[in-house]
Coordinates of C-alpha atoms and ligand atoms in Angstrom, one line a residue:
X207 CA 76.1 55.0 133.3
X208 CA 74.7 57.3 130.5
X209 CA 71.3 58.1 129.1
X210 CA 70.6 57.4 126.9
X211 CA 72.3 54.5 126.5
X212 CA 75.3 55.0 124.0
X213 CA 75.6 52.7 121.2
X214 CA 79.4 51.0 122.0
X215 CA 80.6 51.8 125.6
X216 CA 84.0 50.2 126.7
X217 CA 85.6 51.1 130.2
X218 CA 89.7 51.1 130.0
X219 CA 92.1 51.2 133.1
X220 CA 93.2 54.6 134.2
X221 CA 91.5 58.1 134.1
X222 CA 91.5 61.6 133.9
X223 CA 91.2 64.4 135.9
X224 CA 89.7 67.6 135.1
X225 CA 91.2 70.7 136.8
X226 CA 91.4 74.6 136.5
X227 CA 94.5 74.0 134.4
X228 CA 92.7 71.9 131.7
X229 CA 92.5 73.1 128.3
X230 CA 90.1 72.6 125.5
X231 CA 91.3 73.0 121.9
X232 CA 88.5 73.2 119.2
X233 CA 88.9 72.6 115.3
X234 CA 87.5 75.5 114.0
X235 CA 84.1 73.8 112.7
X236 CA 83.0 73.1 116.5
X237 CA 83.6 76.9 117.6
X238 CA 79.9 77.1 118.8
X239 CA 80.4 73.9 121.0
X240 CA 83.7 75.1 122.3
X241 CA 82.5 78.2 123.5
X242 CA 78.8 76.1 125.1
X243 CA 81.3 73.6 126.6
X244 CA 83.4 76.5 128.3
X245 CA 80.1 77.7 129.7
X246 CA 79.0 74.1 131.2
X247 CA 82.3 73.1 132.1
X248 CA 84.6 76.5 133.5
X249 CA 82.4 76.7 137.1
X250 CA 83.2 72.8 137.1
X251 CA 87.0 72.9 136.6
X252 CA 87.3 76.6 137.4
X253 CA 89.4 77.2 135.4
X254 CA 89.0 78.9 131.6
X255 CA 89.3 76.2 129.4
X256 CA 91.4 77.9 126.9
X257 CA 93.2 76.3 124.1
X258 CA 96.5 75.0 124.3
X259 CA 99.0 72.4 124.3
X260 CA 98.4 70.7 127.6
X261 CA 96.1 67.9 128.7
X262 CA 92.6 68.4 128.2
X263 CA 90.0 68.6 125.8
X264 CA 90.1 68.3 122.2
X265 CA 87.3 68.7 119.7
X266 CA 88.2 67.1 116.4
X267 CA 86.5 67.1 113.0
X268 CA 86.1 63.2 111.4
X269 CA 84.3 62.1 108.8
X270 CA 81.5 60.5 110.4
X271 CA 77.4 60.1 110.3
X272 CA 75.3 62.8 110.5
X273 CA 74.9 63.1 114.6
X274 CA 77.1 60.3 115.1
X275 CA 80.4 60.9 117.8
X276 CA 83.6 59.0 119.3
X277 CA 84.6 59.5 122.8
X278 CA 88.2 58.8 123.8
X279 CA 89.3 59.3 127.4
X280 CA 92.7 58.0 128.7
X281 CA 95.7 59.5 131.4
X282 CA 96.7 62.0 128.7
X283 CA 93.4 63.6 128.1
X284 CA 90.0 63.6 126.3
X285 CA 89.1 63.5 122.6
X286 CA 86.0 64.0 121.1
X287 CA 85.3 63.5 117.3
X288 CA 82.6 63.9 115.2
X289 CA 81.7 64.9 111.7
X290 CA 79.2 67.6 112.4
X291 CA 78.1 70.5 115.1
X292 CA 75.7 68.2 117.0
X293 CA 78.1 64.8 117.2
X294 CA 80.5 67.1 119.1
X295 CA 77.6 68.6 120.9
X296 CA 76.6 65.2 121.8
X297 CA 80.0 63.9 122.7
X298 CA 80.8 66.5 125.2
X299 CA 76.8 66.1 126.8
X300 CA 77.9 62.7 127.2
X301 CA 81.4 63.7 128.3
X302 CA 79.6 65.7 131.2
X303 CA 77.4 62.5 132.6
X304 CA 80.9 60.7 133.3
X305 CA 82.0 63.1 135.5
X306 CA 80.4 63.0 138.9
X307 CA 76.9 64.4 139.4
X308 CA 77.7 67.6 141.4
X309 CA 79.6 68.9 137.9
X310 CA 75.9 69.4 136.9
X311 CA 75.5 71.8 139.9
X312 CA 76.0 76.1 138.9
X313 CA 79.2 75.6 141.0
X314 CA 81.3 73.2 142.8
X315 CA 83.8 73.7 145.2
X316 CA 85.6 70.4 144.4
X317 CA 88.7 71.1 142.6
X318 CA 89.4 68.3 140.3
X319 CA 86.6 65.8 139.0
X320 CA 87.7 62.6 137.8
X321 CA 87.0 61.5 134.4
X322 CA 87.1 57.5 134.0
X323 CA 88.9 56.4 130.6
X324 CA 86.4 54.9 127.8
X325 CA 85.8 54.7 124.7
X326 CA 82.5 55.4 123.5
X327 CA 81.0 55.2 119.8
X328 CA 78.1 56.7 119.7
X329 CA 75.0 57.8 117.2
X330 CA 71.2 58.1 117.2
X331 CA 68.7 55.7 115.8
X332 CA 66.3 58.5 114.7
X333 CA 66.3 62.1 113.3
X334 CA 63.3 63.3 114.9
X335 CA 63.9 63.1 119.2
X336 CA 61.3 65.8 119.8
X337 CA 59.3 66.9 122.8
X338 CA 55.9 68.8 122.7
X339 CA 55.6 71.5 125.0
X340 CA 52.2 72.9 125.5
X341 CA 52.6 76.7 126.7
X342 CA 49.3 77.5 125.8
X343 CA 47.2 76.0 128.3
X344 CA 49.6 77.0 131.2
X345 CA 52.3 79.6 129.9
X346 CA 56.1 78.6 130.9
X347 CA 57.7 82.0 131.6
X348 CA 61.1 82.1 129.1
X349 CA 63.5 81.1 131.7
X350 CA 61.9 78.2 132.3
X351 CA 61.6 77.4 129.2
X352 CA 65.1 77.9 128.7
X353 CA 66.0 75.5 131.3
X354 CA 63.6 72.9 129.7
X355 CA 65.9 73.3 126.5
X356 CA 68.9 72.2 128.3
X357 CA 67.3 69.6 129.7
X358 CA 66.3 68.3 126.7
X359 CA 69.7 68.8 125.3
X360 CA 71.0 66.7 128.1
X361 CA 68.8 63.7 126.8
X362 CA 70.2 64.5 123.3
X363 CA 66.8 65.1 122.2
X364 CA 66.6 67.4 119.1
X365 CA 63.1 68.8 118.6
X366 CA 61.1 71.1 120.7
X367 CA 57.4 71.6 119.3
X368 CA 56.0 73.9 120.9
X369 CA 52.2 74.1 121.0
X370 CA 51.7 78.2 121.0
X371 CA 48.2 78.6 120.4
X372 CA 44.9 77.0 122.1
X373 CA 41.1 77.5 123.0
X374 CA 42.9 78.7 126.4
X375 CA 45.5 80.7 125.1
X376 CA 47.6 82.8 122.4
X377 CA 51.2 82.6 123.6
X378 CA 52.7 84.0 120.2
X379 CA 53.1 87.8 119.6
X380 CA 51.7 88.7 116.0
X381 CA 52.7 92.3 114.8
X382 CA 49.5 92.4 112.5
X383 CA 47.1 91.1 114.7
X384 CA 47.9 92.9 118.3
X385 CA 44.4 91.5 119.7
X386 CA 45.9 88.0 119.9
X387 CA 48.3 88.4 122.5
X388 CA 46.0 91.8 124.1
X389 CA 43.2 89.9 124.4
X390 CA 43.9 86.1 123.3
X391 CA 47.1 85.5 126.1
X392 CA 45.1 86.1 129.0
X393 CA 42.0 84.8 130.7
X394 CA 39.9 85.3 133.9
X395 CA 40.5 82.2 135.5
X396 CA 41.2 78.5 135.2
X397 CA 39.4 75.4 135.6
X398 CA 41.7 73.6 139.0
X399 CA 42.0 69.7 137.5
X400 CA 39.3 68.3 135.5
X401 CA 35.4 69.0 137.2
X402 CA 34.4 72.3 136.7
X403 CA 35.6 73.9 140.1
X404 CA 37.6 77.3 138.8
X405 CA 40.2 78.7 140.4
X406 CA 39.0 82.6 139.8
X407 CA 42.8 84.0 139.5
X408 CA 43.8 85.4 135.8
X409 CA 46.5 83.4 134.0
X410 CA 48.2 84.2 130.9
X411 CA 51.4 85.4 129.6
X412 CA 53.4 85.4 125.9
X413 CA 56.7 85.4 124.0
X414 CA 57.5 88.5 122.0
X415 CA 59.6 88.4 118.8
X416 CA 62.2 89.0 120.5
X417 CA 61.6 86.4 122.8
X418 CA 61.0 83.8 120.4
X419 CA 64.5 84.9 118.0
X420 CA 66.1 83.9 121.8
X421 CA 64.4 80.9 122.3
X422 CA 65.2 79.4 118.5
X423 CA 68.7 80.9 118.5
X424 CA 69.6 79.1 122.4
X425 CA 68.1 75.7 121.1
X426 CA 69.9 76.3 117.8
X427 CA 73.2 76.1 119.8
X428 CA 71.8 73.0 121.6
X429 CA 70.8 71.0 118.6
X430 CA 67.1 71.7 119.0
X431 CA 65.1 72.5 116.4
X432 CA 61.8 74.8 117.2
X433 CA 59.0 73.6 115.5
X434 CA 56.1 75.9 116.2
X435 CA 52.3 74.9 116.1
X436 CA 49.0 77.5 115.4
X437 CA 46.4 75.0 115.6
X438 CA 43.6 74.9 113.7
X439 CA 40.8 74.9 112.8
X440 CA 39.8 73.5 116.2
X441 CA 41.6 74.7 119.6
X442 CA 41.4 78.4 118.0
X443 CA 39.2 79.6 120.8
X444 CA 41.4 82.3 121.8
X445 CA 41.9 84.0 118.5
X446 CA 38.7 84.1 118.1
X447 CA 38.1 85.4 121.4
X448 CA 40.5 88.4 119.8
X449 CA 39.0 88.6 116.4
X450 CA 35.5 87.5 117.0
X451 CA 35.0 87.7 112.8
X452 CA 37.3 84.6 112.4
X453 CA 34.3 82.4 114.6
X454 CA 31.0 81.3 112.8
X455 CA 28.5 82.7 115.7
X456 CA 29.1 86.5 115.1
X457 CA 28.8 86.9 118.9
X458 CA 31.7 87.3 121.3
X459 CA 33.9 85.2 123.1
X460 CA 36.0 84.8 126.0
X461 CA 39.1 82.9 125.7
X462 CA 38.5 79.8 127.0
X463 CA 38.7 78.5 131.1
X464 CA 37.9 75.3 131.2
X465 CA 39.2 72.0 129.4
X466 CA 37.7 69.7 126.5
X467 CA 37.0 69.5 123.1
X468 CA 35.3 73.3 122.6
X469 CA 32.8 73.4 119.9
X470 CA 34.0 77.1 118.7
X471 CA 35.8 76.6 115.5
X472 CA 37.5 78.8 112.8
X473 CA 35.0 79.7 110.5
X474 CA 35.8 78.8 106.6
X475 CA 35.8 82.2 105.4
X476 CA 38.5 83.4 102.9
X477 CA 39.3 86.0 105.2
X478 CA 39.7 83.9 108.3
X479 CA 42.2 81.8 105.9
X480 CA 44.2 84.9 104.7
X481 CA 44.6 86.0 108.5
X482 CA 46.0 82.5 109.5
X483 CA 47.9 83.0 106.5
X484 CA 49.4 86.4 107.1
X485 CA 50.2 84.5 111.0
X486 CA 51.9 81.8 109.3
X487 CA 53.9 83.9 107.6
X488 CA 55.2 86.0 110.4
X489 CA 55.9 82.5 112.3
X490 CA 57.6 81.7 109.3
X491 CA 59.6 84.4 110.0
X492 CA 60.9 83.8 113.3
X493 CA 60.9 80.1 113.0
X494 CA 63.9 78.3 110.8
X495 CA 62.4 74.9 111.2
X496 CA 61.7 73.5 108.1
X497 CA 58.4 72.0 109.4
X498 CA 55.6 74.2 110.5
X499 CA 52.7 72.9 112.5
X500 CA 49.3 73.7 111.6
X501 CA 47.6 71.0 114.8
X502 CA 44.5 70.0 112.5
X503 CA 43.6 67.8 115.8
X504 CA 39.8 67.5 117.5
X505 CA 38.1 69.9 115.5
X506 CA 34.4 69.2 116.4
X507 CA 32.1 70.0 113.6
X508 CA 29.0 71.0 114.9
X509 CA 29.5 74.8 114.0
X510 CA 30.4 73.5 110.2
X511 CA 27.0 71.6 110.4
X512 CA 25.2 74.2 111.5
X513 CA 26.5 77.3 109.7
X514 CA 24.9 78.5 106.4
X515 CA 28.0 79.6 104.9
X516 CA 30.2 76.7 105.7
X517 CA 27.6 74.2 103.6
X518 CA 27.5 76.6 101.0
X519 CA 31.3 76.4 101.0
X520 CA 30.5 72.4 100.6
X521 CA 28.6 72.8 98.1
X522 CA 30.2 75.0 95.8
X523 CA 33.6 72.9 96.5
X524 CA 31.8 69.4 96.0
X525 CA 32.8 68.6 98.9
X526 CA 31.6 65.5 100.8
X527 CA 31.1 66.4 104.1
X528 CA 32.7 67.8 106.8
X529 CA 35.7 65.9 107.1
X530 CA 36.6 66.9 103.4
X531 CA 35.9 70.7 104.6
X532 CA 38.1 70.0 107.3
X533 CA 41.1 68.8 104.7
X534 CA 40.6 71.6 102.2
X535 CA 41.3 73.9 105.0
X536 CA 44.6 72.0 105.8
X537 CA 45.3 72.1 102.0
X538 CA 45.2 75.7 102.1
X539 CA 47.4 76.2 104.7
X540 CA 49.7 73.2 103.3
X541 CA 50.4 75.1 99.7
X542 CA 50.7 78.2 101.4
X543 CA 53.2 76.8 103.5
X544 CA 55.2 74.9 100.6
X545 CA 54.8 77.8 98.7
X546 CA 57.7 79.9 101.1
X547 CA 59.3 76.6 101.2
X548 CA 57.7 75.0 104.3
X549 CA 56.8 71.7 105.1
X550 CA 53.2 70.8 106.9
X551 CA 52.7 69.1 110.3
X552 CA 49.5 68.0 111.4
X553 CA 48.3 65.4 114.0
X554 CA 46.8 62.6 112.6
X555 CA 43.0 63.8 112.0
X556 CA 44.8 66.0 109.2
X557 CA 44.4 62.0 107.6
X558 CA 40.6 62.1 107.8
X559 CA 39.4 63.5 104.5
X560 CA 42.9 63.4 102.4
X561 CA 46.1 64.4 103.0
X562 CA 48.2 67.0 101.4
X563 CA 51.0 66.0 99.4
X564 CA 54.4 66.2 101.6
X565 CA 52.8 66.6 104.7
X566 CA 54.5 65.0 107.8
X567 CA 52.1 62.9 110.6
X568 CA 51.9 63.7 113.9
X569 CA 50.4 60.5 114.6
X570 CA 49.0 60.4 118.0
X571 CA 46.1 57.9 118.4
X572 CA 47.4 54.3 118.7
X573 CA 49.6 53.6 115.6
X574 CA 46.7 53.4 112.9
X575 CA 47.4 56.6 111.9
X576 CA 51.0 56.0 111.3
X577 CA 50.7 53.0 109.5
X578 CA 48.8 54.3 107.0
X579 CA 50.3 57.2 106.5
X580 CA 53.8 56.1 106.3
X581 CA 52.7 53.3 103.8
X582 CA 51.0 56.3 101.5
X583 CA 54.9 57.5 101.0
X584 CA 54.1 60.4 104.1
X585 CA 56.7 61.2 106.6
X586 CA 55.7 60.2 110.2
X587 CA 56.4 61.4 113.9
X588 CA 55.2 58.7 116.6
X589 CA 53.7 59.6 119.3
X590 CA 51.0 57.5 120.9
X591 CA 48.9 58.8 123.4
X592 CA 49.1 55.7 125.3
X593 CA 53.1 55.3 125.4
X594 CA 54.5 58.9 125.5
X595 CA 52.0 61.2 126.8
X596 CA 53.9 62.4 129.7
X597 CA 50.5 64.7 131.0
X598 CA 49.4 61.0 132.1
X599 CA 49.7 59.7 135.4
X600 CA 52.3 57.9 136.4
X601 CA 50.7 55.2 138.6
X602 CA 47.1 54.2 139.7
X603 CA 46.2 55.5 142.9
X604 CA 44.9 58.8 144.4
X605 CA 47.8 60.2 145.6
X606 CA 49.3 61.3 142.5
X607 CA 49.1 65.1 141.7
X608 CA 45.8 65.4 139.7
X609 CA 45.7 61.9 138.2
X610 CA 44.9 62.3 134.6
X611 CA 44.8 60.1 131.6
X612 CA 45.7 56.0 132.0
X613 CA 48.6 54.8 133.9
X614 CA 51.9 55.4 132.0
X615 CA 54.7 54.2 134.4
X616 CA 58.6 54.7 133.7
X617 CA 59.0 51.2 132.4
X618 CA 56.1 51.8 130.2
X619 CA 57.9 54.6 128.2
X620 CA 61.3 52.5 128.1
X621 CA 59.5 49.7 126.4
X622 CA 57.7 52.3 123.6
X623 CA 59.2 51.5 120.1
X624 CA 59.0 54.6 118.1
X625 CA 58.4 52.0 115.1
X626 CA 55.1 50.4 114.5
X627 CA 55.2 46.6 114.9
X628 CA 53.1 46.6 111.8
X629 CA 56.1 48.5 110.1
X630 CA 58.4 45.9 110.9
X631 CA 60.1 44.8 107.4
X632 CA 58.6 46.9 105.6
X633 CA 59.6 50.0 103.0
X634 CA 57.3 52.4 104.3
X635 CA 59.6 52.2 107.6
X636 CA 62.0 55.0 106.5
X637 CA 58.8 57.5 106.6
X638 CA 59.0 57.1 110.2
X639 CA 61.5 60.0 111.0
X640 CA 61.1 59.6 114.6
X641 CA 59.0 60.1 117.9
X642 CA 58.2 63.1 120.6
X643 CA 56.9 62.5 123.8
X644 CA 54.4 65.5 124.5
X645 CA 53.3 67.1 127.6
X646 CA 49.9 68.9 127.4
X647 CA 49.5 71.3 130.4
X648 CA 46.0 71.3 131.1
X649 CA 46.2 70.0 134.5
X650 CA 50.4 71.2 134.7
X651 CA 50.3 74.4 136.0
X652 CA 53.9 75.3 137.1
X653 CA 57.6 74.2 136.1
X654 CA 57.7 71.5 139.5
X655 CA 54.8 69.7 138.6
X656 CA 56.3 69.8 135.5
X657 CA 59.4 68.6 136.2
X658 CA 57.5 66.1 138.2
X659 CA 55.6 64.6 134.9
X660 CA 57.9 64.7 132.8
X661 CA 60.8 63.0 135.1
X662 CA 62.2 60.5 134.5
X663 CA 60.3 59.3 132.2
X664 CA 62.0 61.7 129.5
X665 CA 65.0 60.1 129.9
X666 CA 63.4 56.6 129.0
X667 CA 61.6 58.3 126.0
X668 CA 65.1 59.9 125.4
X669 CA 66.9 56.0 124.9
X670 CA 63.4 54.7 122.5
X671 CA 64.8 58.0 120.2
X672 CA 68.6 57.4 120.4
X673 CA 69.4 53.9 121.4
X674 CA 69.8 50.6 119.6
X675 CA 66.2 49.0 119.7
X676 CA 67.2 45.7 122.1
X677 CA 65.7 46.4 125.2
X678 CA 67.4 45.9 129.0
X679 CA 65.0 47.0 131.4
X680 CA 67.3 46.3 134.6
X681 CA 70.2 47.7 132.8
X682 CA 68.2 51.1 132.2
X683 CA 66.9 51.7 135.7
X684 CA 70.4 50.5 137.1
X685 CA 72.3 53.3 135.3
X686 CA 69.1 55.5 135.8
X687 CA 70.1 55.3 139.7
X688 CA 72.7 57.2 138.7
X689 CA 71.4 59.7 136.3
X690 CA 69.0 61.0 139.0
X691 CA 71.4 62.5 141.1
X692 CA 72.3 64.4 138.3
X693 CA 68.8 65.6 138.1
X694 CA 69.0 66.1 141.6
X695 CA 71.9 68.2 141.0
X696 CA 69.9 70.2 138.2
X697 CA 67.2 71.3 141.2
X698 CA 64.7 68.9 138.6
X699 CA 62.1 67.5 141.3
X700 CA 61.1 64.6 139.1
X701 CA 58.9 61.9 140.7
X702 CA 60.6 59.4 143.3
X703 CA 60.2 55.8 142.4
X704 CA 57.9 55.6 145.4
X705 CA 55.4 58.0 144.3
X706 CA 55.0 61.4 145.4
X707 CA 56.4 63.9 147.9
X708 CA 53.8 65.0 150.1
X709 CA 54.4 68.6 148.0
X710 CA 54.4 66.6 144.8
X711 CA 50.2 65.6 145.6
X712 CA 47.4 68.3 144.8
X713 CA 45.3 66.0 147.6
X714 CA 41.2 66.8 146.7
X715 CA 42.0 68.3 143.4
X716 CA 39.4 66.3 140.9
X717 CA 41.4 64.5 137.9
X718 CA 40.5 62.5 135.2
X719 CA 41.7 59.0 135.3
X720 CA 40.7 56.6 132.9
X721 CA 40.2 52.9 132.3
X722 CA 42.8 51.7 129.8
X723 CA 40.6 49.2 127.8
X724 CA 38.0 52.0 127.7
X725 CA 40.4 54.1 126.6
X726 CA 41.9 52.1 124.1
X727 CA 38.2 51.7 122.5
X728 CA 37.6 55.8 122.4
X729 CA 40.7 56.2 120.4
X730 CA 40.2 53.3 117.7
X731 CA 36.4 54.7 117.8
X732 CA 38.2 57.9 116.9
X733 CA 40.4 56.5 114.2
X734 CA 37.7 55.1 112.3
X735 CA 37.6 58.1 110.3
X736 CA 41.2 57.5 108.4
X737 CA 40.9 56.1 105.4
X738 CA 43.9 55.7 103.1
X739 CA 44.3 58.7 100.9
Ligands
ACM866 C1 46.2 65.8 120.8 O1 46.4 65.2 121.8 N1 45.0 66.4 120.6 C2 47.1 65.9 119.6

């Protein structure tokens, strides 16, 4: 009954029972999980977990794959082995979904939880399980974020990209530039689901340094890398609402209350590209991930066509048009960043006018993008609006909360493949690293609506990451009858199978649905644009 689905499960006679006398014995190499199980598992067994020559817990070192973990349980105790940090991470996450769900409350006042006896060999089949996270159109207070980590964790996913920066908000404290977190973190009011009625109540918030050092150091210890995003040179609206000089209309702005594609755009200034530069580097900073995220998605032109200066900068570059303004920006940023030995991410419009060398595809719309990118030698995350947005509704019908995007049901996101048909047999397959499932916030403005888009369908984006490709629809939602509880037993108020709680609907809030054929047209309209580098 875990998710995801481990890759060799076999059930054995017998069990064992977890109790306040239990101990857990660590080889020194898994010290860090030793100490995180102790904290997950001591209210469970209530007891301290310490080391010791009794039944209970052991966490071994064995050579194994990168991830990869065994699972023993039988009447004389339970070993886990692995050959690296995050195998016995992921041994003892899955460890936790045999016992019964209430060992996922805070407390318990059951004394002794049975474990039954298996043996489980277990690994992922990618290296990229991420989840985007956008704070900036609604902020997620820390502690909720927090709690988004370990859910994560749970799902042995292993990425966290966190979009900090939008046309609605700067989430991201920048010692050098004050203004973006004074001014750019905070706007008047908010635009309530998609049709222009406003909501006329402030919303903002950010992370400080510290809070972000937190934030990658608690994910560090759950296996999740923090890959941060500043996007540009589109969705920049609120830096620009700090520092109007980085804009190309020289009048002010207000950081942005309403959603779309906004037509204010970094100017291509060298002095707009140092400041971005000087904020990469203090991201750089706080951020360990070798991958940095520059967006590089739905930057509108217009202001480009428009501005004086940024056709002289085409013409004294050479440059063909917009699009290839568009990619000598992202080449900046791209050396700059592999210059203090970072690697680029950009969605897939960072393909329309030539890609930098090394860069790694966020590739979004439909799997065009991927295809050709991975075929050009460049790395690839998968992430197809149509089978992992998470922002999109869940089923037709009005009464779910602010219906947005097409219809993206739970068995929908089991059946995504993170690798593109087209890939199928080929080479260029290794540059897929992997997939994220993202969750734009435009119409998610708290952590239960949240929780409500994003559950369950995480955990059948969590199995397309991990689990062997063969597909067993039946099999998932059976064993997903009883991963919910555990949800339940989290206080996650994920979406019922039969729709909506009558507090899960936003009733006469407008949304956004759209036609999936339509749809489907707009974003290969959209991908016209990439060409092969
Ligand atoms: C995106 O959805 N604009 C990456």
């Amino acid at each position: 009954m875990i998710i995801p689905k481990p890759v060799r499960f076999e059930p054995r006679p017998d069990r064992f029972v977890l109790d306040r006398h239990t101990s857990l014995t660590a080889d020194p190499a898994f010290g860090e999980v030793a100490a995180w199980s102790r904290g997950e598992l001591g209210p469970v067994t209530r007891g301290e977990l310490l080391p010791g020559p009794g039944p209970g817990i052991t966490l071994s070192v064995r050579e194994m794959r990168p991830e990869a973990y065994r699972l023993s349980i039988d009447a004389e105790g339970v070993l886990v082995e692995a050959g690296d940090t995050a195998g016995a991470f992921y041994g003892v996450q899955t460890l936790r979904q045999l016992l019964p769900a209430e060992a996922f409350r805070k407390a318990t006042a059951s004394r002794e939880l049975a474990l039954p006896a298996v043996r489980i060999e277990d690994r992922p089949r990618f290296g990229w399980r991420g989840c985007l996270l956008d704070v900036a159109r609604h902020f997620m207070p820390k502690a909720d974020l927090l709690r988004f980590i370990d859910l994560m964790a749970m799902h042995k996913l292993n990425v966290l990209h966190l979009h900090l920066t939008d046309d609605q908000g700067w989430r991201l404290e920048i010692r050098r530039y004050p203004r973006l977190t004074e001014v750019g973190a905070w706007r008047t009011e908010s635009q309530i689901g998609w049709n222009g009625v406003m909501d006329g109540r402030p919303h903002g918030g950010y992370y400080t340094q510290d809070d972000i050092r937190e934030i990658v150091a608690y994910a560090a210890l759950r296996q999740i890398m923090v890959v941060p995003e500043i996007d540009l040179p589109g969705h920049a609206q609120a830096a620009i609402a700090a520092y109007p000089e980085l804009g190309n209309l020289g009048t002010p702005l207000q950081v942005a209350t309403t959603w779309g594609i906004c037509e204010n755009v970094l100017n291509v200034e060298d002095s707009t590209i140092r400041f971005f530069q000087n904020v990469l580097d203090e991201v750089i900073d706080l951020f360990p991930s070798p991958y940095i995220s520059i967006g590089g998605d739905e930057c509108r032109k217009d202001q480009w066509r428009a501005s004086p200066a940024a056709q002289r900068r085409i013409a004294e570059l050479g440059l063909r048009d917009e699009d290839e303004l568009q990619s000598w920006v992202i080449r900046r940023f791209a050396g700059h960043l592999s210059s203090r030995g970072r690697r680029l991410v950009g969605w897939d419009e960072i393909l329309e006018g030539g890609l930098p060398a090394g860069a790694v595809v966020a590739s979004w719309r439909d799997d065009h993008g991927a295809v050709i990118a991975a075929r050009a030698g460049h790395d690839v995350i998968t992430c197809p609006n149509m089978s992992v947005y998470l922002d999109y509704r869940q089923a037709p019908g009005e009464e779910e909360p602010t219906p947005f995007g097409t219809v993206l049901t739970l068995d929908d996101v089991y059946a995504f493949d993170p690798l593109p048909a087209a890939l199928a047999g080929d080479q260029a397959a290794r540059h897929i690293l992997g997939s994220q499932c993202c969750l734009w916030t435009e119409l998610i403005d708290s952590t239960r609506h949240l929780d409500y888009m994003a559950f369950p369908r995480l955990a059948a984006f969590a199995e397309t990451v991990w689990s062997p490709p063969e597909k067993d629809l039946a099999g998932f939602r059976h064993r997903l009858a009883a991963h919910l509880p555990r949800l339940t037993a989290l206080g996650v108020e994920y979406r019922p199978d039969e729709g909506p709680l009558p507090w899960q609907r936003r009733p006469g809030v407008p949304g956004r649905p759209e036609d999936t054929t339509e749809w489907r047209a707009t974003i290969s309209e959209w991908t016209r644009n990439i060409r092969r580098p």
